[in-house]
Every structure is written in structure tokens, then in C-alpha cells.
mmCIF file of C-alpha atoms in Angstrom:
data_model
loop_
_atom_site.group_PDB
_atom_site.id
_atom_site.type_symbol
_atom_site.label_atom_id
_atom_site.label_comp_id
_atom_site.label_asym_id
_atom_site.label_seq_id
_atom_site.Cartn_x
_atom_site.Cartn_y
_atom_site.Cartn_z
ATOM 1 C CA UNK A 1 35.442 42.440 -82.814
ATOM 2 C CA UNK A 2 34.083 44.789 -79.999
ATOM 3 C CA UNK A 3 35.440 45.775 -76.891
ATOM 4 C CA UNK A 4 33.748 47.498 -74.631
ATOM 5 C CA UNK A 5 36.238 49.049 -71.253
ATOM 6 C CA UNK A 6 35.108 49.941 -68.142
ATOM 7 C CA UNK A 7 32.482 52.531 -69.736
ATOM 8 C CA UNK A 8 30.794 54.582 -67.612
ATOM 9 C CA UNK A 9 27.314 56.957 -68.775
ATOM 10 C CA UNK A 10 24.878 58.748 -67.100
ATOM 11 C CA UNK A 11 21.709 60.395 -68.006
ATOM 12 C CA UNK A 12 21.649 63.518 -66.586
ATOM 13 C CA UNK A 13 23.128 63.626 -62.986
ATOM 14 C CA UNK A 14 21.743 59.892 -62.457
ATOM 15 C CA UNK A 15 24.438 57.420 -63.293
ATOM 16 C CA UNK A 16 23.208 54.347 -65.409
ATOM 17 C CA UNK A 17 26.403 52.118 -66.891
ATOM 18 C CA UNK A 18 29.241 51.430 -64.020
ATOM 19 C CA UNK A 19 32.378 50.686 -65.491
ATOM 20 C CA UNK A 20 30.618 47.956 -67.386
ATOM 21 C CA UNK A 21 33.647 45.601 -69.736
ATOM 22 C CA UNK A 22 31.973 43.679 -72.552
ATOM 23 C CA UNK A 23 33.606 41.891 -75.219
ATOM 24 C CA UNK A 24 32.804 40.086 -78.486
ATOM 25 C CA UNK A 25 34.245 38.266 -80.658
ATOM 26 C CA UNK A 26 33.315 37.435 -84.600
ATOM 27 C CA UNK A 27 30.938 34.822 -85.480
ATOM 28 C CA UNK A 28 29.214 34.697 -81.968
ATOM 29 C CA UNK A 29 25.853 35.283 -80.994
ATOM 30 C CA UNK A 30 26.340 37.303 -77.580
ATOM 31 C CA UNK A 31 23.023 37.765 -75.084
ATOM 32 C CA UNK A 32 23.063 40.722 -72.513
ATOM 33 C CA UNK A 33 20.678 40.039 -70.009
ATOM 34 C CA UNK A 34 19.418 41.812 -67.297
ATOM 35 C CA UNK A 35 16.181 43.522 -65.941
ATOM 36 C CA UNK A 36 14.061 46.391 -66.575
ATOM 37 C CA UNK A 37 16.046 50.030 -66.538
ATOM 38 C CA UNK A 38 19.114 47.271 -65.626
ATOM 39 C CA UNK A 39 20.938 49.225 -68.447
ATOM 40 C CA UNK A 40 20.797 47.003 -71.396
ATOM 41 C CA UNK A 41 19.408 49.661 -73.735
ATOM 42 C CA UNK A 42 21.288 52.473 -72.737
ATOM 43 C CA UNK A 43 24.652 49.563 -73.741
ATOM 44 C CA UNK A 44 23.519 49.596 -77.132
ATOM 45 C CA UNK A 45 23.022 53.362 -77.459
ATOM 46 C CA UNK A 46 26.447 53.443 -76.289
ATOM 47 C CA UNK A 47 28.171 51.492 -78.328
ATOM 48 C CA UNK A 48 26.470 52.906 -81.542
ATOM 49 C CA UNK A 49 27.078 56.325 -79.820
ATOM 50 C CA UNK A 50 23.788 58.103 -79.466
ATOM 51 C CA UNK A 51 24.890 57.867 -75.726
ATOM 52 C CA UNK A 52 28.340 59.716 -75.182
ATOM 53 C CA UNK A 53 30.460 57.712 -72.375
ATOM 54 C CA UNK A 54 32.058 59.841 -69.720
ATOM 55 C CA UNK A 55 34.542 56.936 -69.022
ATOM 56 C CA UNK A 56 36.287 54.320 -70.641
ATOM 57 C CA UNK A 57 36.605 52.950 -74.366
ATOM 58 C CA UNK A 58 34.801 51.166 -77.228
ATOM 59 C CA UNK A 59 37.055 49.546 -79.720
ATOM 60 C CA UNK A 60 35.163 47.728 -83.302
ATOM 61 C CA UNK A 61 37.874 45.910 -84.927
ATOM 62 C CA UNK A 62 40.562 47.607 -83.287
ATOM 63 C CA UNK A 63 39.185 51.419 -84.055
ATOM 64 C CA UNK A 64 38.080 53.496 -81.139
ATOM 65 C CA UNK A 65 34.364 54.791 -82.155
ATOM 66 C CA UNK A 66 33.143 56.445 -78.781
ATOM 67 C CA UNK A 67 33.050 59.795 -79.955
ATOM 68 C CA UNK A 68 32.151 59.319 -83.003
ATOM 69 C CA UNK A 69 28.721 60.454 -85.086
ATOM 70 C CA UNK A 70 26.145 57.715 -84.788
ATOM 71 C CA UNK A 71 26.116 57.590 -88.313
ATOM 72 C CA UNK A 72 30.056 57.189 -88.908
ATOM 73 C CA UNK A 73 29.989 54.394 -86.689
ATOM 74 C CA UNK A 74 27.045 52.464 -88.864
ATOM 75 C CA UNK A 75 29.179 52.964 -92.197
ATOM 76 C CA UNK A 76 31.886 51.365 -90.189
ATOM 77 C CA UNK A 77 29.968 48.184 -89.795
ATOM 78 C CA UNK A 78 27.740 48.438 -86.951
ATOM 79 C CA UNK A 79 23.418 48.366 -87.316
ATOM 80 C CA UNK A 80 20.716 48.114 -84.825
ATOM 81 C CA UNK A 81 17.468 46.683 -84.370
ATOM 82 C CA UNK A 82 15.606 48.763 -82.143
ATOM 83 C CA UNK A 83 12.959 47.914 -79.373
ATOM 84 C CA UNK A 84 9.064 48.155 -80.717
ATOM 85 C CA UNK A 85 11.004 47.404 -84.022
ATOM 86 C CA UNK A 86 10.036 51.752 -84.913
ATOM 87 C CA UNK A 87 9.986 51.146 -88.792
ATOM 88 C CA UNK A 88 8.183 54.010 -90.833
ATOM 89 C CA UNK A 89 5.064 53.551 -90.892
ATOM 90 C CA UNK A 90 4.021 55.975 -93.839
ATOM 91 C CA UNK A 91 6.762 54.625 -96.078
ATOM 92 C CA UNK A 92 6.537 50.841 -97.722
ATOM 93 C CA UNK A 93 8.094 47.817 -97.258
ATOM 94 C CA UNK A 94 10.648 48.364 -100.078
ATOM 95 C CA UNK A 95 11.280 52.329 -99.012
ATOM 96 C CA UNK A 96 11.859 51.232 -95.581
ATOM 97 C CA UNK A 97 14.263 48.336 -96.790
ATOM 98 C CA UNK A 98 15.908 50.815 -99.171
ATOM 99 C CA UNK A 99 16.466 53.829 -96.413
ATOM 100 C CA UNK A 100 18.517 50.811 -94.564
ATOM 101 C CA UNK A 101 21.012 51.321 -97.361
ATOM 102 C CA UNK A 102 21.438 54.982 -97.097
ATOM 103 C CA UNK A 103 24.955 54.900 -95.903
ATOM 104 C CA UNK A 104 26.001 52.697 -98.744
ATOM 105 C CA UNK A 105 24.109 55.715 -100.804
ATOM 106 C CA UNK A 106 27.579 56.325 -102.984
ATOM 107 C CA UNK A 107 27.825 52.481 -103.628
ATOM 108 C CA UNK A 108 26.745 51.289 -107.503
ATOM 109 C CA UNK A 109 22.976 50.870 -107.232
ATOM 110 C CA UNK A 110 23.657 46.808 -108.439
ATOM 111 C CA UNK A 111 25.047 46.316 -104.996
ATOM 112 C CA UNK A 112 22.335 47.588 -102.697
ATOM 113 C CA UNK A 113 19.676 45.627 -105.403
ATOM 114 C CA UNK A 114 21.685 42.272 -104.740
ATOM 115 C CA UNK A 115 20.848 42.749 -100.678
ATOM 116 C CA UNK A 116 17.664 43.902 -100.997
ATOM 117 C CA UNK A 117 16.827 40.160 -102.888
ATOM 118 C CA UNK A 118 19.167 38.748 -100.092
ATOM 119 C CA UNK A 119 16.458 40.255 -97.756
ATOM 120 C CA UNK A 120 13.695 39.136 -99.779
ATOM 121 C CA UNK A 121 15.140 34.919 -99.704
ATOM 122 C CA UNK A 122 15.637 35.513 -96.221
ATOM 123 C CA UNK A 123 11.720 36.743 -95.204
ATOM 124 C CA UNK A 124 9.396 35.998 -98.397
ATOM 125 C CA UNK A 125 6.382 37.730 -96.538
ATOM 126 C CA UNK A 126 8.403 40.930 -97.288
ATOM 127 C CA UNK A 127 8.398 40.312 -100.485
ATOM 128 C CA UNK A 128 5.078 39.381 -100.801
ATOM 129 C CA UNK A 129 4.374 43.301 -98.945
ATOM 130 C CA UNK A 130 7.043 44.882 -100.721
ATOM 131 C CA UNK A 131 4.528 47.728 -101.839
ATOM 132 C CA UNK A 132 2.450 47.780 -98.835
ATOM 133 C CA UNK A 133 2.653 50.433 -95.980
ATOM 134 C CA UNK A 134 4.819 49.921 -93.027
ATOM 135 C CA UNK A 135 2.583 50.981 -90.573
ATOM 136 C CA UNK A 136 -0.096 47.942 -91.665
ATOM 137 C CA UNK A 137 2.055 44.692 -91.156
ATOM 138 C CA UNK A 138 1.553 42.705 -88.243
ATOM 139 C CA UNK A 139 3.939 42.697 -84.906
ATOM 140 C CA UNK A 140 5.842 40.275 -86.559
ATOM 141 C CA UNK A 141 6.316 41.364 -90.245
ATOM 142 C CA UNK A 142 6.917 44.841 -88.906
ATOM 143 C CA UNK A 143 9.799 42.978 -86.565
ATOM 144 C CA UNK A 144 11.357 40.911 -90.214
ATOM 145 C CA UNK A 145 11.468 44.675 -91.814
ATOM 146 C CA UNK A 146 13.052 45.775 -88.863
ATOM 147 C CA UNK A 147 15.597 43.405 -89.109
ATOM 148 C CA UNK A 148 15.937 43.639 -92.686
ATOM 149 C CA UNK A 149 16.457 47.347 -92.683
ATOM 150 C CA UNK A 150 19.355 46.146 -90.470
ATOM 151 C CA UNK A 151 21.338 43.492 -93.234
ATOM 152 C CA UNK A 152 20.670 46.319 -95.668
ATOM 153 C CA UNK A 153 23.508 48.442 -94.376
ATOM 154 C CA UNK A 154 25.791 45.304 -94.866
ATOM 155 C CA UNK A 155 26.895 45.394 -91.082
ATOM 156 C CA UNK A 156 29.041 43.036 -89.729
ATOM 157 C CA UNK A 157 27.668 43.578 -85.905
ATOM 158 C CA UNK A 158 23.884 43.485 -85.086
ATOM 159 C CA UNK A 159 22.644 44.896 -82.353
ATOM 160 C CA UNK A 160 19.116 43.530 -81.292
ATOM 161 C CA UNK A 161 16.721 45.162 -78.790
ATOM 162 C CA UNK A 162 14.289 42.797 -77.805
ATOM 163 C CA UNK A 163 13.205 41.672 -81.052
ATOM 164 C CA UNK A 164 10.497 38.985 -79.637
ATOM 165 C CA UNK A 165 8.538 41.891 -77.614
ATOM 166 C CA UNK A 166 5.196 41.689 -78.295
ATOM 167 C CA UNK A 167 5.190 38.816 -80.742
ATOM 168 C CA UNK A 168 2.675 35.804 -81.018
ATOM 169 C CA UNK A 169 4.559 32.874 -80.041
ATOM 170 C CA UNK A 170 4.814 31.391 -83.490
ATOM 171 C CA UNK A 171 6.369 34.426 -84.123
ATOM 172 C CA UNK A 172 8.753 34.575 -81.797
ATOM 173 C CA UNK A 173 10.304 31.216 -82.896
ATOM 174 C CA UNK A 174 10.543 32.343 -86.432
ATOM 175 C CA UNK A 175 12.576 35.287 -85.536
ATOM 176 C CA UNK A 176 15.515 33.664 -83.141
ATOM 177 C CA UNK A 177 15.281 31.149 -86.198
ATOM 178 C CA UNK A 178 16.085 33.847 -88.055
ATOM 179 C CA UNK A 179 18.932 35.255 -86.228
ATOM 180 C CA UNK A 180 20.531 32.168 -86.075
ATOM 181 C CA UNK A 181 20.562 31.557 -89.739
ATOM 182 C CA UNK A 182 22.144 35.641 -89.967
ATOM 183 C CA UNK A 183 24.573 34.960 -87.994
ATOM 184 C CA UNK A 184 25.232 31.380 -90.027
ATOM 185 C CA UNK A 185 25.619 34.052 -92.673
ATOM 186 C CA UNK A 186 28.733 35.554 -90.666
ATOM 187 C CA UNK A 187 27.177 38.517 -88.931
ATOM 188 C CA UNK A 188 27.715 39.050 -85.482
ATOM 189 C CA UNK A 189 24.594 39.492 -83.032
ATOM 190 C CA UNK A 190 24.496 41.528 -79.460
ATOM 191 C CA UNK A 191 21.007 40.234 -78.646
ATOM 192 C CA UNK A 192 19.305 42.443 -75.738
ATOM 193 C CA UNK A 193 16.218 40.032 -74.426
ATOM 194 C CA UNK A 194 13.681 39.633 -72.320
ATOM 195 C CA UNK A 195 13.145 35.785 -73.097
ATOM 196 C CA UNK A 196 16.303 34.617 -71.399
ATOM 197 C CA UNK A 197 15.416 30.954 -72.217
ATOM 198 C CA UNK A 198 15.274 32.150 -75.651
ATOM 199 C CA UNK A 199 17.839 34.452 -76.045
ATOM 200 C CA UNK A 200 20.320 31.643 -74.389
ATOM 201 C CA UNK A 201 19.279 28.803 -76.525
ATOM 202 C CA UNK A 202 21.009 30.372 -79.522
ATOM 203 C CA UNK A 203 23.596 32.517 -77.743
ATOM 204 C CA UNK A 204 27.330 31.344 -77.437
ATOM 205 C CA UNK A 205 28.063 33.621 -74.386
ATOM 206 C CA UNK A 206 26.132 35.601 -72.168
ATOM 207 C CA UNK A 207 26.602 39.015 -69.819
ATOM 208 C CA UNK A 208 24.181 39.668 -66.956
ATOM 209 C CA UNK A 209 23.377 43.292 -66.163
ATOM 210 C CA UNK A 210 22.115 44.688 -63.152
ATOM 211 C CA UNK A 211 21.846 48.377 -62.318
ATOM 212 C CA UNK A 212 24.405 49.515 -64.662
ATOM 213 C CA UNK A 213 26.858 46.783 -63.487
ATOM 214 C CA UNK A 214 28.338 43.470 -65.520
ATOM 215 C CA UNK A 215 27.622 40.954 -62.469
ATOM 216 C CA UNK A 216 28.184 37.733 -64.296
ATOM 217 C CA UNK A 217 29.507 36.580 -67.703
ATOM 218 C CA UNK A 218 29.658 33.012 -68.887
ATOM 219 C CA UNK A 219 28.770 30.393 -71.662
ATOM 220 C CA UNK A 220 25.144 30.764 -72.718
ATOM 221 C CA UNK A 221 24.950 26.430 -71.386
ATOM 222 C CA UNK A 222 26.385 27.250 -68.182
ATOM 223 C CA UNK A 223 24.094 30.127 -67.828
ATOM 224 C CA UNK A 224 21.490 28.460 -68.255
ATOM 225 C CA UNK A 225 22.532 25.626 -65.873
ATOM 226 C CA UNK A 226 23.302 28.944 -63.089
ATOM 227 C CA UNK A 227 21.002 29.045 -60.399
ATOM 228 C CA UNK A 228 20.830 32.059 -59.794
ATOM 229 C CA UNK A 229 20.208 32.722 -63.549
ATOM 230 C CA UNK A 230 17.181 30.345 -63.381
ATOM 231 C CA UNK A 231 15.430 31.689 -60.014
ATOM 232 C CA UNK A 232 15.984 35.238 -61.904
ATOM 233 C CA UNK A 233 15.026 35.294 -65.421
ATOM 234 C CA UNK A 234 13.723 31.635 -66.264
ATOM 235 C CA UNK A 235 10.681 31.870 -63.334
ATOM 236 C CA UNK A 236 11.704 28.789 -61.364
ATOM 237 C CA UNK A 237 11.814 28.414 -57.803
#
């Protein structure tokens, strides 16, 4: 579904992804791991091309999109949750769940209606808050509209920032619930997380990042089995 070739970006004169090769393939839930300023973020923006690569190729279903306008590439399939979830805080629930949906804006109104209740099943609380100001949920409704904005431009590929950031840990465990049941729904998830425990518990496959470079790439079990994965990001000796 994606490929991602030797891309290379840089921020200025300071180089941040090294030739970095990341593939995906439909159904999966894919974790990219890695530290902070490791590069994980800067992948994403990449790939949804609000970052312009200097280097290499990204394919989505066999159509080259670096180059392209971020928002061509989101018609084409692709959404993203971002880190600290940045929903509108002035607008409600239902406007925030509704400007999701403004690249299907020249689809019959029926259509976007029918996701907007599929949103609703999927977290009630937003339902119950449909009229009620972003900017007043909690961490973790603001983190559900977040991700609903997301499944309201029908994407087949989700990318997801570190959606448990700052979440209760009740929270936290409602949300990878959550992604697991979207992606039972057949979207694809690039999950960017801090929790690596998490993050591999639902993942098929993972990448490991570090300072701009792919350094290892395996099944989410037999990363969390590595070693070296455990000493790094799972806190044991």
C-alpha cells in the first residue's frame, strides 16, 4: 500500500531522514519507533507531504505522491492524527467531525451523514458532546475527535502521532482498543508511539528509527522479544 525509498529530508541545512525505506502493506497495523527528534514525526510529514523529500520516492497504491499538495494526497486516501491531537478548539464536536470531511465536500451530503454516525457507534461520548466546544473535552475525548476527524475523510491509511500522549491510563487502553477495532474495519494504521509496549502489542510489524536512520525492522513479537528493543524503549535492564 505504501512504499517509502530511500527518502532523504532535511530541515534547513540540518539533515533529519537518511535514506530511510519503509513499507506497508494493507490491513496491517505498522509501529515506527524510535526516540525523541529520532525522526518519526518529520516520516509522517513526509509521507503526507508537508515535508518535501530531497531524495528518493513515496509510492500509495502504486501512485507516486511526493510532490504532491498535502491536500491532494488526503483525497487520495491518506489522513493523519496529529501529536497533542490539535482539534479546534472554538468549533464543536460535530463542526470539527464535519471539517474532517471537507475533501469529500463535492460528495452527496447522505454519504458524509452515514460516517459521521459511523463515528458516533464507534466513540458514543462524542455523541453525547456533539454540540459542545472542542476546546472543553478532556485529553482523551479531545484524542477520540481527533481520531474521528481522521475516519471522516474515508482514508484507507492512518497515520497516528502519538495518540496516548498525555492520556490517563484508562484512557490510553481505550484508544489502542480503538485502533485495533479501525483497523478490524480495514483501515491501515502507521502508529508513531512513545509506549513501545503498547504500540507493539497491537502492531503486526515494526521499524526502529534512530537519528533519521531505519536501524531495525521486524515482527512487532520478535520486537518485543529483541533485546536491544527492551533495554531501549521497554525500561528493562
Amino acid at each position: 500500500m505504501l512504499n517509502v525509498n530511500n527518502v532523504v529530508t532535511y530541515y534547513g541545512p540540518i539533515q533529519i531522514l537518511k535514506k530511510i525505506n519503509l513499507h506497508i502493506y494493507p490491513g496491517e497495523i505498522v509501529s515506527l519507533l524510535g526516540g525523541n527528534a529520532s525522526g518519526k514525526t518529520t516520516t509522517m510529514k513526509t509521507i503526507l507531504g508537508i515535508v518535501k523529500p530531497v531524495q528518493g520516492t513515496i509510492e500509495f497504491e502504486g501512485k507516486r505522491i511526493d510532490g504532491l499538495p498535502t491536500e491532494k494526497i488526503v483525497s487520495m486516501g491518506i489522513a493523519r492524527v496529529p501529536e497533542a491531537r490539535r482539534i479546534f478548539s472554538r468549533m464543536t464536536v460535530r463542526e470539527n467531525l464535519e471539517l474532517g470531511a471537507f475533501v469529500r465536500r463535492k460528495e452527496p451530503p447522505q454519504s458524509i451523514l452515514e460516517d459521521l454516525e459511523r463515528v458516533y457507534k464507534l466513540f458514543p461520548r462524542l455523541k453525547e458532546r456533539e454540540n459542545q466546544l472542542g476546546g472543553t473535552l478532556s485529553g482523551g475525548e479531545q484524542q477520540m475527535l481527533a481520531m474521528g476527524r481522521a475516519l471522516m475523510a474515508r482514508p484507507r491509511l492512518i497515520l497516528m502521532d502519538e495518540p496516548s500522549m498525555g492520556l490517563s491510563p484508562l484512557f490510553v487502553e481505550k484508544v489502542f482498543e480503538t485502533i485495533q477495532e479501525i483497523n478490524r474495519q480495514g483501515v491501515t494504521i502507521l502508529l508513531v508511539e512513545q509506549n513501545a509496549n503498547m504500540a507493539l502489542s497491537i502492531a503486526h510489524r515494526g521499524y526502529v528509527l534512530q537519528n533519521g536512520e531505519i536501524v531495525l525492522h521486524d515482527t512487532a513479537e520478535n520486537l518485543l522479544k529483541s533485546e536491544a528493543i527492551r533495554k531501549a524503549y521497554l525500561g528493562e535492564e
